[in-house]
Amino acid sequence: MDEEDKTSVVLPDDGAVAAWLSEPRLNRYLRAARTLTGALTLYRWNSVVSAAALIELGNLEVAMRNAYDRALSTEDDWLDERSRTWTRRTGDPRRRQIQTEKNDQSLDMLAEAKKRASGHTHGHIIAATSFGLWSSLTDQNREPTLWTPYLHAAYPKGTKRATVHEMAHHALSLRNRLAHLEPVFTRPTALAERMREVWLLHAMLEPQSADWCHANSLLRSVATKCPVGRVFRWTDQTDGRPSAWLTTH
């Protein structure tokens, strides 16, 4: 649509926007921008920022799934439910039961990925997996069965499982909020803080690609242009190269 076509579109009234966004969501933007036109402008900006951030979360997911796939493939075909990845148990009976339940959940997610996959090769299946699968593999109950024998190798020496799991959980939560176009100017989103974690986690997995993705990201250029400056300010937490953050983390 060219500029002339855009100007010919009639601004929807309050009722139409409320039917589209819902009254509670519209009211968030009205409280911030104070007019309907301002609220729609802010909503459009929020959508563009969300899209730019989702690109970086997608880059992290690709880096994570490939790094984890390499780490899990050292013994056997870990996509097979008979793999040691899913049959190893340690600890007391209660701990073993929890590990069994966690593994069953992961196998269910893998089964869904196999159904979604565009082909039957290992690569096709990995590409069809969800971020929820990968972020769940570093749960504390899986430290002796997945982290210690396999996944620690995907990270720099000395990396703590709890640190990785917390950042991965934050990334998953952020992705879900952004995918549903939740406001990025609210504290629960904590956009700049969470995006620093996203790029840092990516750098822990593959520093050179993290630096390239960060340098070419569209996020900072759009995030700094909030049309209602008093409700959101992009901070400098993401300045510099993510690989350099590793030395101070």
Coordinates of C-alpha atoms in Angstrom, one line a residue:
M1 CA 0.0 0.0 0.0
D2 CA 1.5 3.4 -1.0
E3 CA 1.3 6.6 1.0
E4 CA -1.7 7.9 -0.8
D5 CA -3.6 4.7 -0.1
K6 CA -2.7 4.8 3.6
T7 CA -4.0 8.3 4.0
S8 CA -7.4 7.3 2.5
V9 CA -8.0 4.6 5.1
V10 CA -10.4 5.8 7.8
L11 CA -9.2 5.6 11.4
P12 CA -11.3 3.0 13.1
D13 CA -13.4 4.3 16.0
D14 CA -13.2 3.2 19.6
G15 CA -15.7 0.4 19.2
A16 CA -13.9 -1.1 16.2
V17 CA -10.5 -1.0 18.0
A18 CA -11.9 -2.4 21.2
A19 CA -13.5 -5.3 19.2
W20 CA -10.1 -5.9 17.6
L21 CA -7.8 -5.6 20.6
S22 CA -10.3 -6.0 23.5
E23 CA -11.1 -3.2 25.8
P24 CA -8.5 -4.1 28.5
R25 CA -5.7 -4.2 25.9
L26 CA -6.8 -1.0 24.2
N27 CA -7.1 0.8 27.6
R28 CA -3.4 0.0 28.3
Y29 CA -2.5 2.0 25.2
L30 CA -5.0 4.7 25.8
R31 CA -3.6 5.3 29.3
A32 CA -0.1 5.6 27.8
A33 CA -0.9 7.7 24.7
R34 CA -4.1 9.4 25.9
T35 CA -5.8 9.6 22.4
L36 CA -7.0 6.8 20.1
T37 CA -4.7 8.0 17.3
G38 CA -1.8 7.9 19.8
A39 CA -2.8 4.5 21.1
L40 CA -2.8 3.0 17.6
T41 CA 0.5 4.6 16.8
L42 CA 2.0 3.1 20.0
Y43 CA 0.4 -0.3 19.2
R44 CA 2.0 -0.3 15.7
W45 CA 5.4 0.6 17.2
N46 CA 5.0 -2.1 19.8
S47 CA 4.2 -4.7 17.0
V48 CA 7.3 -3.7 15.0
V49 CA 9.6 -3.9 18.1
S50 CA 8.1 -7.3 19.0
A51 CA 8.8 -8.5 15.4
A52 CA 12.4 -7.3 15.6
A53 CA 13.0 -9.0 19.0
L54 CA 11.5 -12.2 17.8
I55 CA 14.1 -12.4 15.0
E56 CA 16.8 -12.4 17.7
L57 CA 15.0 -15.0 19.8
G58 CA 14.7 -17.2 16.7
N59 CA 18.5 -16.8 16.1
L60 CA 19.0 -18.0 19.7
E61 CA 16.7 -20.9 19.2
V62 CA 18.6 -22.1 16.1
A63 CA 21.9 -21.8 17.9
M64 CA 20.6 -23.6 20.9
R65 CA 19.0 -26.5 19.1
N66 CA 22.1 -27.1 16.9
A67 CA 24.5 -26.9 19.9
Y68 CA 22.3 -29.2 22.0
D69 CA 21.9 -31.6 19.1
R70 CA 25.6 -31.9 18.7
A71 CA 26.1 -32.4 22.5
L72 CA 23.4 -35.1 22.7
S73 CA 24.6 -37.0 19.7
T74 CA 27.9 -38.2 21.2
E75 CA 26.6 -41.6 22.3
D76 CA 23.8 -42.6 20.1
D77 CA 20.7 -41.4 18.2
W78 CA 19.1 -39.3 20.9
L79 CA 15.9 -38.9 18.9
D80 CA 15.2 -42.6 19.5
E81 CA 13.2 -43.1 22.7
R82 CA 15.5 -46.0 23.6
S83 CA 18.6 -43.7 23.7
R84 CA 20.6 -43.3 26.9
T85 CA 19.4 -39.7 26.8
W86 CA 16.0 -40.9 27.9
T87 CA 16.8 -44.1 29.8
R88 CA 19.5 -42.8 32.2
R89 CA 18.2 -42.4 35.8
T90 CA 20.0 -41.4 39.0
G91 CA 19.3 -40.7 42.6
D92 CA 16.6 -41.9 45.0
P93 CA 13.2 -43.3 43.8
R94 CA 11.5 -39.9 44.0
R95 CA 14.2 -38.3 41.9
R96 CA 14.1 -41.1 39.3
Q97 CA 10.3 -40.7 39.1
I98 CA 10.7 -37.0 38.3
Q99 CA 13.3 -37.7 35.7
T100 CA 11.0 -40.3 34.1
E101 CA 8.1 -37.8 34.0
K102 CA 10.4 -35.0 32.5
N103 CA 11.7 -37.4 29.9
D104 CA 8.2 -38.5 29.0
Q105 CA 7.2 -34.9 28.4
S106 CA 10.3 -34.4 26.2
L107 CA 9.5 -37.5 24.2
D108 CA 6.0 -36.3 23.7
M109 CA 7.3 -33.0 22.3
L110 CA 9.7 -34.9 20.1
A111 CA 6.8 -37.0 18.8
E112 CA 4.9 -33.8 17.9
A113 CA 8.0 -32.5 16.1
K114 CA 8.3 -35.7 14.1
K115 CA 4.7 -35.3 13.0
R116 CA 5.3 -31.6 12.0
A117 CA 8.6 -32.3 10.2
S118 CA 8.7 -31.7 6.5
G119 CA 10.8 -34.9 6.1
H120 CA 12.1 -37.9 8.1
T121 CA 15.7 -37.0 8.3
H122 CA 17.4 -36.1 11.6
G123 CA 17.8 -32.5 10.4
H124 CA 14.1 -32.2 9.4
I125 CA 13.1 -33.4 12.9
I126 CA 15.5 -31.0 14.7
A127 CA 14.1 -28.1 12.6
A128 CA 10.6 -28.9 13.7
T129 CA 11.3 -29.0 17.5
S130 CA 10.0 -26.2 19.8
F131 CA 11.9 -23.8 22.0
G132 CA 10.0 -25.3 24.8
L133 CA 11.7 -28.6 24.4
W134 CA 15.2 -27.1 24.4
S135 CA 14.6 -24.8 27.4
S136 CA 13.2 -27.7 29.4
L137 CA 16.4 -29.8 29.1
T138 CA 18.3 -27.8 31.7
D139 CA 15.8 -28.3 34.5
Q140 CA 17.5 -28.9 37.9
N141 CA 16.1 -32.5 38.0
R142 CA 18.0 -33.2 34.8
E143 CA 21.4 -32.1 35.9
P144 CA 22.8 -35.6 36.5
T145 CA 21.1 -37.1 33.4
L146 CA 21.4 -34.5 30.7
W147 CA 23.5 -31.5 31.9
T148 CA 26.5 -33.3 33.3
P149 CA 26.9 -36.0 30.7
Y150 CA 25.9 -33.9 27.7
L151 CA 24.7 -30.4 27.6
H152 CA 27.5 -28.7 29.7
A153 CA 29.7 -29.3 26.6
A154 CA 27.7 -26.8 24.6
Y155 CA 28.8 -24.0 26.9
P156 CA 32.1 -22.4 28.1
K157 CA 33.9 -24.4 30.8
G158 CA 32.5 -23.6 34.2
T159 CA 29.1 -22.5 33.0
K160 CA 26.4 -23.2 35.7
R161 CA 23.3 -25.1 34.6
A162 CA 21.1 -22.9 36.8
T163 CA 22.3 -19.8 35.0
V164 CA 21.6 -21.3 31.6
H165 CA 18.2 -22.5 32.7
E166 CA 17.1 -19.2 34.1
M167 CA 18.1 -17.3 31.0
A168 CA 16.5 -19.9 28.7
H169 CA 13.3 -19.7 30.8
H170 CA 13.3 -15.9 30.5
A171 CA 13.8 -16.2 26.8
L172 CA 10.9 -18.6 26.4
S173 CA 8.6 -16.3 28.5
L174 CA 9.7 -13.3 26.5
R175 CA 9.1 -15.0 23.2
N176 CA 5.6 -16.0 24.3
R177 CA 4.8 -12.4 25.4
L178 CA 6.1 -10.9 22.1
A179 CA 4.4 -13.5 19.9
H180 CA 1.1 -12.4 21.6
L181 CA 2.0 -8.8 21.1
E182 CA 2.0 -8.0 24.8
P183 CA 3.2 -4.4 25.5
V184 CA 7.0 -4.1 25.6
F185 CA 6.7 -1.0 27.7
T186 CA 5.6 -2.9 30.8
R187 CA 7.9 -4.2 33.5
P188 CA 7.0 -7.9 33.1
T189 CA 8.5 -7.7 29.6
A190 CA 11.7 -5.9 30.7
L191 CA 12.8 -5.8 27.1
A192 CA 16.3 -4.4 27.2
E193 CA 17.3 -6.6 30.2
R194 CA 15.8 -9.7 28.6
M195 CA 17.4 -9.1 25.2
R196 CA 20.8 -8.7 26.8
E197 CA 20.2 -12.2 28.2
V198 CA 19.2 -13.5 24.8
W199 CA 22.3 -12.2 23.1
L200 CA 24.5 -13.4 26.0
L201 CA 23.1 -16.9 25.9
H202 CA 23.6 -17.0 22.2
A203 CA 27.2 -15.9 22.7
M204 CA 27.7 -18.6 25.3
L205 CA 26.7 -21.1 22.6
E206 CA 28.4 -19.5 19.6
P207 CA 30.1 -16.1 20.1
Q208 CA 30.9 -15.2 16.5
S209 CA 27.3 -15.7 15.2
A210 CA 25.9 -13.9 18.3
D211 CA 28.1 -10.8 17.5
W212 CA 27.0 -10.9 13.9
C213 CA 23.3 -11.1 14.8
H214 CA 23.6 -8.4 17.4
A215 CA 25.4 -6.0 15.0
N216 CA 22.8 -6.6 12.3
S217 CA 19.8 -6.5 14.5
L218 CA 16.9 -4.1 13.7
L219 CA 15.8 -4.0 17.3
R220 CA 17.8 -1.1 18.7
S221 CA 16.9 1.2 15.7
V222 CA 13.1 0.7 16.2
A223 CA 13.1 0.4 20.0
T224 CA 14.6 3.8 20.4
K225 CA 11.8 5.4 18.4
C226 CA 8.9 5.0 20.9
P227 CA 6.2 7.5 19.9
V228 CA 5.4 8.0 23.6
G229 CA 8.8 8.6 25.1
R230 CA 7.7 8.8 28.7
V231 CA 6.4 5.1 28.7
F232 CA 9.5 3.4 27.3
R233 CA 13.2 4.1 27.1
W234 CA 15.7 1.8 25.5
T235 CA 18.8 1.5 27.8
D236 CA 22.4 0.9 27.0
Q237 CA 22.5 -2.6 28.5
T238 CA 22.9 -4.1 25.0
D239 CA 25.8 -1.9 23.8
G240 CA 29.0 -3.6 22.7
R241 CA 29.6 -7.2 21.4
P242 CA 27.9 -10.1 23.2
S243 CA 31.1 -12.1 23.1
A244 CA 32.8 -9.4 25.2
W245 CA 30.1 -9.7 27.8
L246 CA 31.2 -13.2 28.5
T247 CA 34.3 -11.9 30.3
T248 CA 32.2 -9.8 32.7
H249 CA 29.3 -12.3 33.2

